[in-house]
PDB file of C-alpha atoms in Angstrom:
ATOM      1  CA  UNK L   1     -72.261  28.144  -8.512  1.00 76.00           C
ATOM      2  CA  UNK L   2     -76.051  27.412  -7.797  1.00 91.00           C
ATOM      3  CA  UNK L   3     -79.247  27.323  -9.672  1.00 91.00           C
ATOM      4  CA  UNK L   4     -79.703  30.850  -8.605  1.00 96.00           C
ATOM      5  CA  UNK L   5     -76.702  32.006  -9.637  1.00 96.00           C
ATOM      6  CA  UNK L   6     -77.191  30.095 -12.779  1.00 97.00           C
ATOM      7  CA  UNK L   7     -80.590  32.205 -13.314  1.00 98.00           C
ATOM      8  CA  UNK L   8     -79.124  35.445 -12.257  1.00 97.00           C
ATOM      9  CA  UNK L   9     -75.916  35.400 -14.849  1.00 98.00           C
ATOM     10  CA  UNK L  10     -78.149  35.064 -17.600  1.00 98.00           C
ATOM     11  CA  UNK L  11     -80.931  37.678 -16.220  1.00 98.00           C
ATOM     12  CA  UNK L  12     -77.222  40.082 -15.686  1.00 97.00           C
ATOM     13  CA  UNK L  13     -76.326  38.709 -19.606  1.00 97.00           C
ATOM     14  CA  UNK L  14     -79.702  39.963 -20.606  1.00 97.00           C
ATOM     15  CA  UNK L  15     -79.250  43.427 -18.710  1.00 96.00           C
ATOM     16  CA  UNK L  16     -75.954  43.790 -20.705  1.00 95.00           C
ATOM     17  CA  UNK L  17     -77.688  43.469 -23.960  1.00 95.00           C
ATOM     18  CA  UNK L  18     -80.202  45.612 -23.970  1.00 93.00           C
ATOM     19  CA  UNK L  19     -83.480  43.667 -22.337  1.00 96.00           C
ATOM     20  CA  UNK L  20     -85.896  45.170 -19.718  1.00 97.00           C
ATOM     21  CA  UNK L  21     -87.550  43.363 -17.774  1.00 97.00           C
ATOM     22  CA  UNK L  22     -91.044  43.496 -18.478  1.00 97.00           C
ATOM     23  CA  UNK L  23     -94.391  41.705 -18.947  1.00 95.00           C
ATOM     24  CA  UNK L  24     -95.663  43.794 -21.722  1.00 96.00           C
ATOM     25  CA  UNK L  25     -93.948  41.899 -24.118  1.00 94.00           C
ATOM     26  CA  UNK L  26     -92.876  44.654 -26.406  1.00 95.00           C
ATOM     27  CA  UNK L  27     -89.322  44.486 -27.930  1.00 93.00           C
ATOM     28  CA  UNK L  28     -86.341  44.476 -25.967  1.00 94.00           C
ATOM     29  CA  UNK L  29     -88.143  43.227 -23.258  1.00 97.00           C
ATOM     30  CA  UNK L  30     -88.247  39.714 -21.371  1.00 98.00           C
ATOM     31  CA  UNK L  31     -90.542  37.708 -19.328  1.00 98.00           C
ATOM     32  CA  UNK L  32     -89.431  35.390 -16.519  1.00 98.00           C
ATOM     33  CA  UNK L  33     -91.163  32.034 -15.293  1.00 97.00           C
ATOM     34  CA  UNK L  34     -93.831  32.171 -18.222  1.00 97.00           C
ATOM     35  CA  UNK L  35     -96.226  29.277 -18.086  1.00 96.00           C
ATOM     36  CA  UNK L  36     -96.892  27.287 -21.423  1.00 96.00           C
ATOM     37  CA  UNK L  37     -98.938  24.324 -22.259  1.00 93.00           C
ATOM     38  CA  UNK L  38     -96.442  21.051 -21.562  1.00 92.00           C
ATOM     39  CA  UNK L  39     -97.062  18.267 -24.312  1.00 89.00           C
ATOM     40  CA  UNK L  40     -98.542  16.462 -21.411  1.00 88.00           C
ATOM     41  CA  UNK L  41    -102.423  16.753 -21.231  1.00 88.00           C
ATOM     42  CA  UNK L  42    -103.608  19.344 -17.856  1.00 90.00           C
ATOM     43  CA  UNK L  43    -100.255  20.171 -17.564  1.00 93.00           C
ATOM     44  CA  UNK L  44     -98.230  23.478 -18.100  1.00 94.00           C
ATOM     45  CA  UNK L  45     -94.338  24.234 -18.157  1.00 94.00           C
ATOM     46  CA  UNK L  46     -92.355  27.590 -17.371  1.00 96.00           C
ATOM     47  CA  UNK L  47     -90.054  28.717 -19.599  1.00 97.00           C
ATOM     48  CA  UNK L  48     -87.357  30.240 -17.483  1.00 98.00           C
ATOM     49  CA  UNK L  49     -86.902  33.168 -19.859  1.00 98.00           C
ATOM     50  CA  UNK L  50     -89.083  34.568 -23.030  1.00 98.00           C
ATOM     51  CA  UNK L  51     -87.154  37.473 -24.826  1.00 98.00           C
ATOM     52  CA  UNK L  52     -89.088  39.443 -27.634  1.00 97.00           C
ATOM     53  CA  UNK L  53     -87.162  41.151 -30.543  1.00 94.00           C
ATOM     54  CA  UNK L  54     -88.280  42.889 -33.262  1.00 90.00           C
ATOM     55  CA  UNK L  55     -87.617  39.188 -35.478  1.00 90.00           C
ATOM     56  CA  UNK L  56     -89.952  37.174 -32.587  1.00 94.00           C
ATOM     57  CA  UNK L  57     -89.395  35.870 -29.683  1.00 97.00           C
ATOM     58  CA  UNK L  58     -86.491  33.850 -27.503  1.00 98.00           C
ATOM     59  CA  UNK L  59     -87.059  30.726 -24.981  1.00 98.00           C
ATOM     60  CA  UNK L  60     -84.618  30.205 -22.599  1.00 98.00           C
ATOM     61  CA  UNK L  61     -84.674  27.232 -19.913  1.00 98.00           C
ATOM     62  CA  UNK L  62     -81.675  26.859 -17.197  1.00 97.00           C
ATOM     63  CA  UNK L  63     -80.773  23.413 -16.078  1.00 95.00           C
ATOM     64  CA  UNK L  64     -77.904  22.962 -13.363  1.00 94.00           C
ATOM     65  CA  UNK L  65     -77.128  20.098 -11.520  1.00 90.00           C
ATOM     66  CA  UNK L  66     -73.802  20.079  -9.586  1.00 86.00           C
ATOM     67  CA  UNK L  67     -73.806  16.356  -8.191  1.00 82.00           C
ATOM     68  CA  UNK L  68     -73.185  13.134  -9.671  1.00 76.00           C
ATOM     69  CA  UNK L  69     -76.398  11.638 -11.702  1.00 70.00           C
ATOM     70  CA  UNK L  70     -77.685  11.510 -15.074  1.00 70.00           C
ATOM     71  CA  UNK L  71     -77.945  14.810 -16.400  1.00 71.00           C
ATOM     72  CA  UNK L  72     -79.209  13.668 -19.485  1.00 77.00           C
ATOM     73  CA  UNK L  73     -82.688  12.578 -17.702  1.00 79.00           C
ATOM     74  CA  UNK L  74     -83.093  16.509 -16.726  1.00 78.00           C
ATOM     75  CA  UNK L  75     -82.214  18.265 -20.337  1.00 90.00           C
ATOM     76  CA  UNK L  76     -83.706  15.012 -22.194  1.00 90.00           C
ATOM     77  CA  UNK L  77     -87.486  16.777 -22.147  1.00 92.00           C
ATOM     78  CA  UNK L  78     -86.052  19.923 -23.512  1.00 95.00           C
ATOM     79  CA  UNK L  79     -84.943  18.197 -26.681  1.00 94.00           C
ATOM     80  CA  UNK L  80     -88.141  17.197 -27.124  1.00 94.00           C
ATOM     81  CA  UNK L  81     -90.018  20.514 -26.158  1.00 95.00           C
ATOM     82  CA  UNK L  82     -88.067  22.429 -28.445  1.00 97.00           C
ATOM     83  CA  UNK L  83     -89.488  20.461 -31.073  1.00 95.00           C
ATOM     84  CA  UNK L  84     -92.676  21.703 -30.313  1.00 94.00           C
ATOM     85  CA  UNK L  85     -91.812  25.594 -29.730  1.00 95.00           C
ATOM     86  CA  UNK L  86     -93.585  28.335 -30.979  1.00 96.00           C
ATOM     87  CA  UNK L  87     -90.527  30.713 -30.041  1.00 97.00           C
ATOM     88  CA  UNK L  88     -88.026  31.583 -32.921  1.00 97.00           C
ATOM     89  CA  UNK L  89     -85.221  30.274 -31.139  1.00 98.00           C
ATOM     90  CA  UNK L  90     -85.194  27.705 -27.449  1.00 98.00           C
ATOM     91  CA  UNK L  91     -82.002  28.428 -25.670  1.00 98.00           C
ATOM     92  CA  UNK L  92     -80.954  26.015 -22.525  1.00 98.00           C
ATOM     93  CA  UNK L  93     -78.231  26.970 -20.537  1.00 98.00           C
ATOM     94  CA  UNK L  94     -76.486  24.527 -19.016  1.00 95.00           C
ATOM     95  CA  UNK L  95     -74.496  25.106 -15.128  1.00 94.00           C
ATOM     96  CA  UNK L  96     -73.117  22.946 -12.223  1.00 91.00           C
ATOM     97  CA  UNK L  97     -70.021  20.548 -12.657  1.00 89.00           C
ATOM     98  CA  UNK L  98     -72.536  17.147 -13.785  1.00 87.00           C
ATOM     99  CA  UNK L  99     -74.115  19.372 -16.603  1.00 90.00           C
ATOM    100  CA  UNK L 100     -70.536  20.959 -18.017  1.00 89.00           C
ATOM    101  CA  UNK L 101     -68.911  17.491 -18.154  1.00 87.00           C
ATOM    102  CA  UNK L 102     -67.178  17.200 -21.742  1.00 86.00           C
ATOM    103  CA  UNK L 103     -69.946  14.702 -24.016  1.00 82.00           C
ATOM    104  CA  UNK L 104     -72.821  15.061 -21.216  1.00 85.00           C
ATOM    105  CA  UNK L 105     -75.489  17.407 -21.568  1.00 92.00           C
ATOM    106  CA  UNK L 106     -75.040  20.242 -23.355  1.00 94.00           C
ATOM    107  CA  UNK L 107     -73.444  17.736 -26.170  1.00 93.00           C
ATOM    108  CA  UNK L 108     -76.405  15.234 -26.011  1.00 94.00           C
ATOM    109  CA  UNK L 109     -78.704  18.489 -26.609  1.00 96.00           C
ATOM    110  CA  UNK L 110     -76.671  20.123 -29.678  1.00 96.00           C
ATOM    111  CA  UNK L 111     -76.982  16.695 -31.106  1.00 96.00           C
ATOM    112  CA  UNK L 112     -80.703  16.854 -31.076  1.00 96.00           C
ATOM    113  CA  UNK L 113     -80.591  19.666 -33.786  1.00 94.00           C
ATOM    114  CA  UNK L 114     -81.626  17.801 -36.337  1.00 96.00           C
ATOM    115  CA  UNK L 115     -85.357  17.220 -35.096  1.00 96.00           C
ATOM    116  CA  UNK L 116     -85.015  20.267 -33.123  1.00 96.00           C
ATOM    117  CA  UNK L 117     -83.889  23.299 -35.107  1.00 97.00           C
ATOM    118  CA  UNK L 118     -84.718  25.726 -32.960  1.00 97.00           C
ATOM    119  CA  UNK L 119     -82.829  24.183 -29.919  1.00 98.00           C
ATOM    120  CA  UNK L 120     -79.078  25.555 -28.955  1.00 98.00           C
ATOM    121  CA  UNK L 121     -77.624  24.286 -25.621  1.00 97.00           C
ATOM    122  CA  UNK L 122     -74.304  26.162 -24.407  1.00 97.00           C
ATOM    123  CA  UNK L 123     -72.654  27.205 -20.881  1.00 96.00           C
ATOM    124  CA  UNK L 124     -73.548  30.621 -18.902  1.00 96.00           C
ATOM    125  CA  UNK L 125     -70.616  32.596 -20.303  1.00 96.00           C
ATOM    126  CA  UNK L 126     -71.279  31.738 -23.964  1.00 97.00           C
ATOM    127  CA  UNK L 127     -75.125  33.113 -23.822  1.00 98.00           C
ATOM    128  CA  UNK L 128     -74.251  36.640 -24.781  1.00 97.00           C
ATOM    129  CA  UNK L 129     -72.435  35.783 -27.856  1.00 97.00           C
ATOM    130  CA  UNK L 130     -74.723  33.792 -29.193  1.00 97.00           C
ATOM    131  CA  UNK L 131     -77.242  36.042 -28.623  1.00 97.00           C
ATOM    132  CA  UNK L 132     -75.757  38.619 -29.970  1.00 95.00           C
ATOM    133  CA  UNK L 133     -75.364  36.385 -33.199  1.00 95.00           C
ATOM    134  CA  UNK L 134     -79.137  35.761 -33.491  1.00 95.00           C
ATOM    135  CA  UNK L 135     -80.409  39.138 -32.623  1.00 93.00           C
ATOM    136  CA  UNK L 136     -81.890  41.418 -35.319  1.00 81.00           C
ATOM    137  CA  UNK L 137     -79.614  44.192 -36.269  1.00 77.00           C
ATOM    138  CA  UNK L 138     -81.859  47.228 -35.067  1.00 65.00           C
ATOM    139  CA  UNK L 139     -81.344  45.547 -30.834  1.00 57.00           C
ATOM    140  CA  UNK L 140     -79.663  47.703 -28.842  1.00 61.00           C
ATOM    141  CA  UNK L 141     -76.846  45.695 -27.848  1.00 59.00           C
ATOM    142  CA  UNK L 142     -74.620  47.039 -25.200  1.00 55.00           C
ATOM    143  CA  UNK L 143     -70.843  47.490 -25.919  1.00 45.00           C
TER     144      UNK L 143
END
């Protein structure tokens, strides 16, 4: 796997349940690469994915990183940017055999719930069910 597969199994998850994509930002729709203000002055972020449902809107970020290093330095922003959110929910998928390691990254960032509500970290193949959890009834979820 690579950081563009990474991007493309969740844009195919998306497909599956329903989203177009779109930059009118209507319902059922999502955004890619949206810029944001960062929490660092003259600075912006991009927000990998923006999904809007009739119950608000979805962040998603990707992270991968398949060699050896400290994956926690690359997911350790998100934490804190999910704090500051204005998106119902802030999703990060997490890919590449440093990021899936059992207690790294995807563990560090689920522990980060309590100051970060919003925030949900999880591997490529778990986004649709989860989504499909949070989603408003009336989305036109695939079968």
């Amino acid at each position: 796997m690579t950081r563009k597969n990474l991007l493309s199994d969740i844009e195919t998850t998306l497909g599956s349940l329903g989203f177009t994509k779109s930059d009118s930002g209507d319902h059922y729709t999502y955004q890619c690469n949206v810029k944001y203000p960062s929490m660092f002055s003259d600075k912006n972020d991009y927000a990998h994915f923006v999904l809007y449902t009739s119950k608000g809107s979805i962040q998603i970020m990707a992270k991968f990183q398949e060699n050896t290093g400290t994956a926690i330095d690359k997911v350790a922003y998100n934490a804190m940017d999910a704090v500051r959110t204005p998106h119902s929910h802030y999703i990060v998928v997490c890919g590449g055999k440093e990021m899936l390691k059992p207690g790294r990254a995807i563990d560090f960032l689920n522990k980060q719930i309590s100051t970060a509500p919003k925030l949900q970290a999880l591997e490529a193949q778990q986004l649709g069910n989860y989504l499909k959890s949070i989603l408003p009834p009336n989305q036109p979820v695939a079968a």
